[in-house]
mmCIF file of C-alpha atoms in Angstrom:
data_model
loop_
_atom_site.group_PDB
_atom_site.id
_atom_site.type_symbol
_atom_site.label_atom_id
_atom_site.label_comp_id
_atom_site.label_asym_id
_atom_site.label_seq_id
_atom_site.Cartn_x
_atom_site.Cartn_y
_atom_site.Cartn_z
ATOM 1 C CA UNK T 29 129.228 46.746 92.383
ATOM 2 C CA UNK T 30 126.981 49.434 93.563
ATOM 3 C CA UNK T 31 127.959 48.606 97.288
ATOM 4 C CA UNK T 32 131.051 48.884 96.613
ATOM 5 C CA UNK T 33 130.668 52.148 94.669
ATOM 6 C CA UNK T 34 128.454 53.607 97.139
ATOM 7 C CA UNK T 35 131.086 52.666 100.332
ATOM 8 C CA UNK T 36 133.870 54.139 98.803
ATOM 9 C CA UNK T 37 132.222 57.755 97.938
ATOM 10 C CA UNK T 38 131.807 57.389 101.975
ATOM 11 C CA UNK T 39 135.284 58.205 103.458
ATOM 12 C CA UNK T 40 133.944 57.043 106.544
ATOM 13 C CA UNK T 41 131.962 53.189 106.518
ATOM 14 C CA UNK T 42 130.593 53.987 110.117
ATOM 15 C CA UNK T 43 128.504 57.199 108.874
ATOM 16 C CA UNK T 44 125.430 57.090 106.615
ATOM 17 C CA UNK T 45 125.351 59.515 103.793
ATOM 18 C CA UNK T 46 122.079 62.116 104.532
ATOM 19 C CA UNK T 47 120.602 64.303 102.467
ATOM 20 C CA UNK T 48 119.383 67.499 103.989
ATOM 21 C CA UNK T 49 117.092 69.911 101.943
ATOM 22 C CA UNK T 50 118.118 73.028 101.223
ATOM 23 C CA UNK T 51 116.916 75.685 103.844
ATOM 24 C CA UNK T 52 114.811 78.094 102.158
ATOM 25 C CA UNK T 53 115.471 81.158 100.823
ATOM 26 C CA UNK T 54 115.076 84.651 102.615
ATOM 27 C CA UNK T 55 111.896 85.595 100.076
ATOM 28 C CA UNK T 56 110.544 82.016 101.323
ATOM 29 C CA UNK T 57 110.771 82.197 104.701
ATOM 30 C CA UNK T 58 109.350 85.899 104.811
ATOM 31 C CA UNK T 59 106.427 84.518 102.373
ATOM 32 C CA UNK T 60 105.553 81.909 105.275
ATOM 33 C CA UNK T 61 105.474 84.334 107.973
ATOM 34 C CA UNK T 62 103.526 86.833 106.084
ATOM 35 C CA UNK T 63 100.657 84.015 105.017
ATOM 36 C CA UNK T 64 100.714 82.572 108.422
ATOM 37 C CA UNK T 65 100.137 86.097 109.720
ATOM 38 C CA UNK T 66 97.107 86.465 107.276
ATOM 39 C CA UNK T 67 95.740 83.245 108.110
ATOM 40 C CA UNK T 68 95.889 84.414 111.647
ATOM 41 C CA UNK T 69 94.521 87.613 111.169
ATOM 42 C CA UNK T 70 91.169 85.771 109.374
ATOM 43 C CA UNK T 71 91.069 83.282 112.498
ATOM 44 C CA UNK T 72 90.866 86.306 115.191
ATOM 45 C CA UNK T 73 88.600 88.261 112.637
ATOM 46 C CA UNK T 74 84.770 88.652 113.997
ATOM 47 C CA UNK T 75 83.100 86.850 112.636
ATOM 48 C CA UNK T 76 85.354 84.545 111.906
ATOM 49 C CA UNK T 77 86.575 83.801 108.002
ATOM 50 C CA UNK T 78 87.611 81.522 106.398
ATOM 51 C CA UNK T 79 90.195 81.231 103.181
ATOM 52 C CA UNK T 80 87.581 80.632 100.269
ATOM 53 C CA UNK T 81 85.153 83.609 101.664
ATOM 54 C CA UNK T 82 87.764 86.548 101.846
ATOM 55 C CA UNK T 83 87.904 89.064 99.655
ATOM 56 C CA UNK T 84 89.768 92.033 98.719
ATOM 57 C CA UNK T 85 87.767 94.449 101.079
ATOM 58 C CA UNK T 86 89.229 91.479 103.371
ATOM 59 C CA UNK T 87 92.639 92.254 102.602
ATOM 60 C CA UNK T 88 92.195 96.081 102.468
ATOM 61 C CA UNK T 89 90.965 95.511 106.520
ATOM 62 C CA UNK T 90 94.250 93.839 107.144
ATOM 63 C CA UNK T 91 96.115 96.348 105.256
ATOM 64 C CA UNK T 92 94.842 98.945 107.498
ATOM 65 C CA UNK T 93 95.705 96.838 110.900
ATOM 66 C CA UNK T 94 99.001 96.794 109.748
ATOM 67 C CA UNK T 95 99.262 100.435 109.242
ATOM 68 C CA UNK T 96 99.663 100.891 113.206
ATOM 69 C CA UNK T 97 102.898 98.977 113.154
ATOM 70 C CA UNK T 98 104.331 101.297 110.228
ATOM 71 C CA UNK T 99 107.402 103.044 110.639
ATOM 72 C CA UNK T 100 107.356 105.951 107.854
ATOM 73 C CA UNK T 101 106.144 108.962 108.579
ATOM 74 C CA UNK T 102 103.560 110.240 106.787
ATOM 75 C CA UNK T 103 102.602 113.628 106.278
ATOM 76 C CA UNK T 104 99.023 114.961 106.377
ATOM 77 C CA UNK T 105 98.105 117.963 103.727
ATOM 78 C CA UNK T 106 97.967 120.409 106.415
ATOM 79 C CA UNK T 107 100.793 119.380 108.316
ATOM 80 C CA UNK T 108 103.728 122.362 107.392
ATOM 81 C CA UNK T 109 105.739 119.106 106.621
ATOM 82 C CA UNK T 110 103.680 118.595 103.282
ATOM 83 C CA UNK T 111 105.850 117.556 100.680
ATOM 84 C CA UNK T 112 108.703 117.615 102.056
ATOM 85 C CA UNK T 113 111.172 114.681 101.916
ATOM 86 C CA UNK T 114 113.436 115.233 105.146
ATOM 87 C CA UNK T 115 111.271 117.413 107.338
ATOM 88 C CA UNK T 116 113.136 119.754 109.682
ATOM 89 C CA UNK T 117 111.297 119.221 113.002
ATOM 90 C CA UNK T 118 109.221 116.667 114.766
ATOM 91 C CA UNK T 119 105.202 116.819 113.907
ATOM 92 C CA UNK T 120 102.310 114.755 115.157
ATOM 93 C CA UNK T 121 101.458 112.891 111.732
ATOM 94 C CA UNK T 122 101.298 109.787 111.877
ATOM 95 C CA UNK T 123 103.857 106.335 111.030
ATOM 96 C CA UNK T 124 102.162 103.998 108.320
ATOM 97 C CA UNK T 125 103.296 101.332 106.442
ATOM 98 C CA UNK T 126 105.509 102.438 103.137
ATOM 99 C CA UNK T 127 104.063 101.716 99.835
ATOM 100 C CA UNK T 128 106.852 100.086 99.071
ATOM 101 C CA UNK T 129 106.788 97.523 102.152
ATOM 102 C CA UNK T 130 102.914 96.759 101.549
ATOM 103 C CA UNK T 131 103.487 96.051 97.731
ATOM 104 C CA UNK T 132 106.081 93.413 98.814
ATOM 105 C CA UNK T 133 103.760 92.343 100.762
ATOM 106 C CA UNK T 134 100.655 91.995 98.258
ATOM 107 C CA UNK T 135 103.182 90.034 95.852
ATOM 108 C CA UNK T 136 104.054 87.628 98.458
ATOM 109 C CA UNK T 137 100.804 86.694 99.890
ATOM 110 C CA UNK T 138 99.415 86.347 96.350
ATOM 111 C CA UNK T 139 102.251 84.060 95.388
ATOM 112 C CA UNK T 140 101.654 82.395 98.777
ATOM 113 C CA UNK T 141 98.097 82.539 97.999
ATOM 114 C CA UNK T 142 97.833 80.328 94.939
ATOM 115 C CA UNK T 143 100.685 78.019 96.430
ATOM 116 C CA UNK T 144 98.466 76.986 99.148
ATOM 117 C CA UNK T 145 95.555 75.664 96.803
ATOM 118 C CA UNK T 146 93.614 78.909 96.190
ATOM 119 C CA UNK T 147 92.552 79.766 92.437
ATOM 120 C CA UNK T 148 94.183 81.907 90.894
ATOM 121 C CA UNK T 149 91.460 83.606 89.054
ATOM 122 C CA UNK T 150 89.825 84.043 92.476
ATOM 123 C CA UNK T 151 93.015 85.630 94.531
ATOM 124 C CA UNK T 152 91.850 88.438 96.636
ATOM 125 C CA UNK T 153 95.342 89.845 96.580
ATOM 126 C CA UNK T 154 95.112 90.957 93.291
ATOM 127 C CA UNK T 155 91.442 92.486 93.132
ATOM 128 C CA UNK T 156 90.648 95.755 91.858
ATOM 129 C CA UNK T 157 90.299 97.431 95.034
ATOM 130 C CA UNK T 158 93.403 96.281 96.327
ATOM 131 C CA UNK T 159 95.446 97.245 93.454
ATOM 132 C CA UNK T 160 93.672 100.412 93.452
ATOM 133 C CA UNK T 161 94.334 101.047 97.097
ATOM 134 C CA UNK T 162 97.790 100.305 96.872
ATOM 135 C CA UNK T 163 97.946 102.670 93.557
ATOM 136 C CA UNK T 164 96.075 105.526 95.972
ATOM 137 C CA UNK T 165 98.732 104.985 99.027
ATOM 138 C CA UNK T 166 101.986 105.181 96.656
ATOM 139 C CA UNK T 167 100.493 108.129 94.943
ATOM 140 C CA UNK T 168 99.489 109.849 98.529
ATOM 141 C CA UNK T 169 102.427 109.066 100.231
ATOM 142 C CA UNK T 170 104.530 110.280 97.294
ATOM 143 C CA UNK T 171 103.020 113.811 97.455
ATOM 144 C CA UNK T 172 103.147 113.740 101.676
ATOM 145 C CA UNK T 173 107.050 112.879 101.431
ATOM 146 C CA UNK T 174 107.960 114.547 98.357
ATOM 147 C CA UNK T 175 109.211 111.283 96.942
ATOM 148 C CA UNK T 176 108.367 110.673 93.347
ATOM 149 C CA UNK T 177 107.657 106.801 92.560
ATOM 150 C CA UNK T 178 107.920 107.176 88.849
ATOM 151 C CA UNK T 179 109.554 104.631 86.608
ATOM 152 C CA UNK T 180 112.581 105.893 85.190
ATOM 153 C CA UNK T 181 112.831 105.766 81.797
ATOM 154 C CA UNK T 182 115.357 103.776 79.715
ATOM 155 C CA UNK T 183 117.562 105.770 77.649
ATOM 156 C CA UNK T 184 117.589 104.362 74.013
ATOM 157 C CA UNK T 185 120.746 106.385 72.653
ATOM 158 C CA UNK T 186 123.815 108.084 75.477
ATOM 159 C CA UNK T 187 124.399 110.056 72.741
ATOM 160 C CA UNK T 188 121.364 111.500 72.417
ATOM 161 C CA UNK T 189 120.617 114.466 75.443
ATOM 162 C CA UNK T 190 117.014 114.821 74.448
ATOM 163 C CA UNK T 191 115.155 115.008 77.861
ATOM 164 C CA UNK T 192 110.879 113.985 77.535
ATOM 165 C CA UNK T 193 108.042 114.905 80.100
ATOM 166 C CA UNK T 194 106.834 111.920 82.234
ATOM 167 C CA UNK T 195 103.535 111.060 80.955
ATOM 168 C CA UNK T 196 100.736 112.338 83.224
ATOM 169 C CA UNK T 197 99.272 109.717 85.395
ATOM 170 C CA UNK T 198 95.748 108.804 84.201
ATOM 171 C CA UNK T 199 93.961 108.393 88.014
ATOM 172 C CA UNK T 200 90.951 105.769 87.931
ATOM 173 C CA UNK T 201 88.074 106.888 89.702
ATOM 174 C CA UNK T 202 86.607 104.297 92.425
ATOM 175 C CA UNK T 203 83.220 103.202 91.736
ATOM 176 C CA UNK T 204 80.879 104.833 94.367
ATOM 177 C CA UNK T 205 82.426 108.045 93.307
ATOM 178 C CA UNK T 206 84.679 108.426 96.934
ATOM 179 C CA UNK T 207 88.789 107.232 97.747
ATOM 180 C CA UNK T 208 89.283 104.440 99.434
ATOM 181 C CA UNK T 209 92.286 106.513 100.716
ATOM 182 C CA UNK T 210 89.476 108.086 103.110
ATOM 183 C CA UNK T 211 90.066 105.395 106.115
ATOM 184 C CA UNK T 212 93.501 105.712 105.336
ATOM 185 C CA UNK T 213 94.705 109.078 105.895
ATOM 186 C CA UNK T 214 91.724 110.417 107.504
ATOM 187 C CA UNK T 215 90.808 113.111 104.790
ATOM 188 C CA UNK T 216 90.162 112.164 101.427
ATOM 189 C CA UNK T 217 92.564 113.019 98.820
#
């Protein structure tokens, strides 16, 4: 009865049913990429590393090497630019990777991370330093572009007009007392 069944869902008895998978999703596929460029980056790395022996200085180093193929412009503090969101001439900063893009990025490779075996209690991608580093680069980046990053607030009542100040950003000291935003902007902030 099953043949049967089976033959007649099948308009055509000369082709066999297949099942293709579902091609992955956009997220997926740019997940991949970014992982297989990591592993990469660890193979051409001197010495050498391998997946169980990086750490999050690790992934600050490839942070940084990605930083030359950034395409926002970011402002230094004595650039005349400072601050301001759409500058009104050319100037020599120079083009870094948005916080915005290198966030994305930290998700996905820690995601991508734990997928491909690694604990998750020992994921580089979300260490201290990185998560610091990527707190120092929204924060610079937001005062070089005069672009505030701050949640918005949910209103509770429409009705209700009554405006609050943000609450001031508590900044976290590193640990040997210096930024790691030094190798990033070239002057410590």
């Amino acid at each position: 009865m099953e043949l049967i069944s089976s033959h007649q869902a099948n308009k055509n008895p000369n082709t066999s049913t297949q099942l293709t998978p579902p091609s992955p999703s956009r997220y997926e596929n740019q997940k991949r990429r970014d992982w297989n460029t990591f592993c990469q980056y660890l193979r051409n790395h001197r010495p050498p590393l391998s997946l169980p022996s990086c750490s999050g200085a690790h992934v600050l180093e490839f942070l940084r090497y990605l930083d030359q193929f950034g395409k926002t412009k970011v402002h230094h503090q004595n650039c005349a630019f400072f601050g301001l969101p759409n500058p009104p001439a050319p100037c020599p900063c120079p083009l870094r990777q948005a916080w915005g893009s290198l966030d994305a990025l930290i998700g996905r490779l820690r995601a991508a991370y734990e997928e491909n075996g690694g604990p998750p209690e020992a994921n580089p991608f979300g260490s201290r330093a990185v998560r610091l580093f990527l707190r120092e680069v929204r924060d610079f980046q937001s005062k070089a572009r005069g672009v505030s990053y701050e949640k918005k607030r949910k209103r509770v009542n429409r009705l209700k007009t009554q405006t609050q100040p943000p609450l001031a950003l508590q900044q976290q000291q590193p640990q040997q007392g210096e930024s790691m935003m030094v190798n990033y902007s070239g002057a410590t902030v």
